[in-house]
Short mmCIF file of C-alpha atoms in Angstrom, two decimals:
data_model
loop_
_atom_site.label_atom_id
_atom_site.label_comp_id
_atom_site.label_asym_id
_atom_site.label_seq_id
_atom_site.Cartn_x
_atom_site.Cartn_y
_atom_site.Cartn_z
CA MET A 26 5.23 -0.21 -22.05
CA VAL A 27 5.76 0.78 -18.35
CA PRO A 28 5.88 -2.47 -16.21
CA HIS A 29 3.13 -2.39 -13.55
CA LYS A 30 2.66 -6.04 -12.87
CA THR A 31 5.01 -7.85 -10.39
CA PRO A 32 7.16 -10.46 -12.30
CA TYR A 33 6.25 -14.10 -11.32
CA LEU A 34 9.87 -14.73 -10.46
CA PHE A 35 9.56 -12.52 -7.43
CA LYS A 36 6.53 -14.33 -6.33
CA PHE A 37 8.34 -17.66 -7.03
CA LEU A 38 11.37 -16.77 -5.03
CA TRP A 39 9.59 -15.36 -1.98
CA PRO A 40 6.37 -17.33 -1.73
CA GLN A 41 6.10 -16.56 2.10
CA LEU A 42 5.27 -12.90 1.25
CA LEU A 43 1.71 -11.92 0.23
CA TRP A 44 1.75 -10.76 -3.26
CA ARG A 45 -1.92 -11.29 -4.21
CA VAL A 46 -5.02 -13.01 -2.51
CA PRO A 47 -5.71 -16.51 -3.99
CA ASP A 48 -8.88 -18.07 -4.71
CA VAL A 49 -11.11 -15.00 -4.79
CA GLU A 50 -13.45 -14.16 -7.68
CA LYS A 51 -13.67 -10.71 -8.98
CA THR A 52 -12.26 -9.11 -5.82
CA LEU A 53 -9.45 -6.47 -5.62
CA PHE A 54 -7.49 -5.11 -2.79
CA LEU A 55 -6.56 -1.45 -2.86
CA THR A 56 -3.65 -0.33 -0.63
CA PHE A 57 -2.19 3.09 0.09
CA ASP A 58 1.43 3.66 1.38
CA ASP A 59 3.13 6.51 2.98
CA GLY A 60 0.31 8.53 4.75
CA PRO A 61 -1.33 9.70 6.63
CA ILE A 62 -1.07 13.36 5.43
CA PRO A 63 -3.61 16.20 5.41
CA GLU A 64 -2.92 17.10 1.77
CA LEU A 65 -4.21 13.98 0.32
CA THR A 66 -5.33 11.25 2.72
CA ASP A 67 -8.64 12.77 3.53
CA TRP A 68 -9.21 13.16 -0.15
CA VAL A 69 -8.58 9.50 -0.60
CA LEU A 70 -11.07 8.87 2.18
CA GLU A 71 -13.71 10.99 0.43
CA THR A 72 -13.12 9.14 -2.93
CA LEU A 73 -13.28 5.70 -1.24
CA ALA A 74 -16.52 6.65 0.52
CA GLU A 75 -18.10 8.01 -2.64
CA PHE A 76 -17.57 4.52 -4.16
CA ASN A 77 -18.40 2.65 -0.89
CA VAL A 78 -15.02 0.97 -1.08
CA LYS A 79 -12.81 -0.20 1.71
CA ALA A 80 -8.93 -0.39 1.57
CA THR A 81 -5.71 -0.88 3.65
CA PHE A 82 -3.57 1.98 4.64
CA PHE A 83 0.11 1.16 5.23
CA CYS A 84 0.98 4.13 7.62
CA VAL A 85 4.37 5.60 8.56
CA GLY A 86 4.49 6.11 12.18
CA ALA A 87 6.03 9.67 11.95
CA ASN A 88 3.21 10.69 10.00
CA VAL A 89 0.75 9.29 12.25
CA LYS A 90 2.36 11.26 15.12
CA LYS A 91 2.12 14.53 13.10
CA ASN A 92 -1.30 14.05 11.76
CA PRO A 93 -3.31 12.30 14.38
CA GLN A 94 -6.61 13.61 13.13
CA VAL A 95 -6.07 12.07 9.64
CA PHE A 96 -5.10 8.93 11.04
CA LEU A 97 -8.32 8.76 13.11
CA ASN A 98 -10.24 9.72 9.95
CA VAL A 99 -8.80 6.44 8.38
CA ILE A 100 -9.84 4.42 11.42
CA LYS A 101 -13.30 6.10 11.57
CA ASN A 102 -14.02 5.24 7.99
CA GLY A 103 -13.48 1.52 8.70
CA HIS A 104 -10.34 0.78 6.58
CA THR A 105 -7.54 -1.51 7.80
CA ILE A 106 -4.15 -0.34 8.92
CA GLY A 107 -0.76 -1.69 8.29
CA ASN A 108 2.64 -0.84 9.42
CA HIS A 109 5.04 0.89 7.00
CA THR A 110 8.05 1.44 9.70
CA PHE A 111 8.10 4.73 11.78
CA ASN A 112 10.61 6.59 9.46
CA HIS A 113 9.99 4.99 5.97
CA LEU A 114 13.20 2.96 6.21
CA ASN A 115 14.95 1.35 3.05
CA GLY A 116 15.56 -2.06 4.56
CA SER A 117 18.77 -2.43 2.28
CA LYS A 118 20.39 0.45 4.07
CA VAL A 119 19.93 -0.45 7.88
CA LYS A 120 20.78 -3.27 10.11
CA ALA A 121 18.10 -5.86 10.93
CA SER A 122 18.10 -4.78 14.61
CA ALA A 123 17.57 -1.08 13.72
CA TYR A 124 14.87 -2.07 11.29
CA GLU A 125 12.93 -4.21 13.76
CA GLU A 126 13.12 -1.20 16.39
CA ASN A 127 11.78 1.13 13.78
CA ILE A 128 8.76 -1.13 13.07
CA ASN A 129 8.27 -1.56 16.66
CA LEU A 130 8.17 2.03 17.33
CA CYS A 131 5.46 2.43 14.60
CA ASP A 132 3.49 -0.29 16.59
CA GLU A 133 3.74 1.74 19.63
CA THR A 134 2.37 4.89 17.87
CA PHE A 135 -0.66 2.67 16.66
CA LYS A 136 -1.28 1.66 20.11
CA GLU A 137 -1.69 5.13 21.37
CA PHE A 138 -4.76 5.18 19.15
CA GLY A 139 -5.91 1.68 20.17
CA VAL A 140 -4.99 0.22 16.92
CA GLN A 141 -3.04 -3.21 16.52
CA SER A 142 -1.90 -4.62 13.23
CA ASN A 143 0.13 -7.71 12.06
CA LEU A 144 0.08 -6.35 8.58
CA PHE A 145 3.58 -5.07 7.37
CA ARG A 146 4.73 -3.61 4.13
CA PRO A 147 8.44 -2.87 3.71
CA PRO A 148 9.05 0.62 2.21
CA TYR A 149 10.49 0.33 -1.37
CA GLY A 150 9.73 -3.26 -1.12
CA ARG A 151 13.35 -3.72 0.46
CA LEU A 152 13.62 -6.61 2.94
CA ASN A 153 16.69 -8.87 3.48
CA TYR A 154 16.57 -12.45 4.79
CA LYS A 155 17.26 -11.47 8.46
CA GLN A 156 14.86 -8.63 8.43
CA ARG A 157 12.20 -10.91 6.99
CA LYS A 158 13.07 -13.64 9.73
CA ASN A 159 12.38 -10.93 12.48
CA LEU A 160 8.93 -10.49 10.96
CA SER A 161 7.84 -14.08 11.11
CA ASP A 162 4.76 -13.27 13.37
CA ARG A 163 3.46 -10.79 10.88
CA LYS A 164 1.85 -10.89 7.45
CA VAL A 165 4.30 -9.31 5.10
CA VAL A 166 2.14 -7.71 2.27
CA MET A 167 3.87 -6.88 -0.95
CA TRP A 168 1.92 -6.13 -4.24
CA ASP A 169 0.60 -7.61 -7.56
CA VAL A 170 0.16 -4.17 -9.18
CA LEU A 171 2.53 -1.20 -8.70
CA THR A 172 0.47 1.77 -10.12
CA LYS A 173 3.64 4.13 -10.23
CA ASP A 174 1.52 6.91 -9.28
CA TYR A 175 4.39 8.56 -7.58
CA ASP A 176 6.31 8.98 -10.91
CA GLN A 177 5.52 12.50 -11.92
CA ASN A 178 7.02 11.97 -15.43
CA LEU A 179 4.47 9.63 -16.24
CA ASP A 180 1.14 10.69 -17.66
CA PRO A 181 -1.73 9.62 -15.60
CA HIS A 182 -3.68 8.17 -18.37
CA VAL A 183 -0.77 5.92 -19.19
CA ILE A 184 -0.74 4.96 -15.43
CA LEU A 185 -4.31 4.24 -15.59
CA LYS A 186 -4.29 2.06 -18.78
CA ASN A 187 -1.25 0.07 -17.51
CA SER A 188 -2.62 -0.47 -14.09
CA ILE A 189 -5.99 -1.61 -15.53
CA LYS A 190 -4.16 -3.95 -17.79
CA ALA A 191 -2.08 -5.43 -14.88
CA THR A 192 -4.97 -6.07 -12.80
CA SER A 193 -6.87 -9.34 -12.18
CA SER A 194 -8.95 -10.94 -9.49
CA GLY A 195 -6.93 -11.12 -6.16
CA SER A 196 -4.60 -8.38 -7.13
CA ILE A 197 -3.18 -6.36 -4.43
CA VAL A 198 -2.67 -2.82 -5.78
CA VAL A 199 -0.22 -0.17 -4.46
CA PHE A 200 -1.41 3.55 -4.63
CA HIS A 201 0.42 6.32 -2.45
CA ASP A 202 -1.08 9.13 -0.36
CA ASN A 203 1.94 11.15 -0.41
CA VAL A 204 2.44 14.58 -2.09
CA LYS A 205 4.57 13.19 -5.14
CA ALA A 206 1.61 11.14 -6.21
CA GLU A 207 -1.02 13.79 -5.64
CA ARG A 208 -1.51 14.81 -9.35
CA ASN A 209 -1.56 11.24 -10.80
CA LEU A 210 -3.55 9.89 -7.85
CA LYS A 211 -6.45 12.24 -8.29
CA THR A 212 -6.74 11.48 -11.93
CA VAL A 213 -6.38 7.76 -11.75
CA LEU A 214 -8.04 6.48 -8.42
CA PRO A 215 -11.67 7.43 -9.23
CA GLN A 216 -11.44 6.05 -12.86
CA TYR A 217 -9.54 3.00 -11.69
CA ILE A 218 -12.28 2.17 -9.14
CA GLU A 219 -15.14 3.12 -11.60
CA HIS A 220 -13.79 0.99 -14.30
CA PHE A 221 -13.67 -2.25 -12.10
CA LEU A 222 -17.00 -1.66 -10.40
CA SER A 223 -18.64 -1.35 -13.70
CA ASN A 224 -17.08 -4.53 -14.72
CA GLY A 225 -18.68 -6.49 -11.74
CA TYR A 226 -15.53 -6.36 -9.41
CA GLN A 227 -15.60 -5.48 -5.60
CA PHE A 228 -13.07 -4.03 -3.53
CA SER A 229 -12.02 -5.28 -0.05
CA ALA A 230 -9.58 -4.46 2.67
CA LEU A 231 -7.09 -7.11 3.62
#
């Protein structure tokens, strides 16, 4: 069995991070990491619109710079924006000062489009104590379900089955709008949404 559910121990050790949304009934929170990119983000937006679903996009600042129209499409479709650093930095490989500077650079990029967000997700989920302390004014969003759509060795139907099994009310679910995830995402996302809508769930942005 491929693990998709975040272990309870992580949530216990770092309760100040947002792993799931408590006290909601039959509501799920889709999130998309790494975009925006023309190859996939626009397809995600079309799929979400087809099901009338809102989500949260954790955007990489460099991708926003390269693909401004795609970023504007995310905004125009009414989705929430979150910061995912400017260069998709791995927090375990950089000093806290450089990490904070990169996050701020992503903020500055958002501001060029009139967007401000206090939501932040660390790439790879890597964040040390000092980096986290520097983010005290932000809501650091982790996840309850990691779909692993980026893993090209996994069969998309296995991803779908395990992601559904790991999901419950209040789950924050991670998908990726990056090139590596394209094959799996295009199979999994529509079926995942359809499954939960047909079972009386709703989807909301953070």
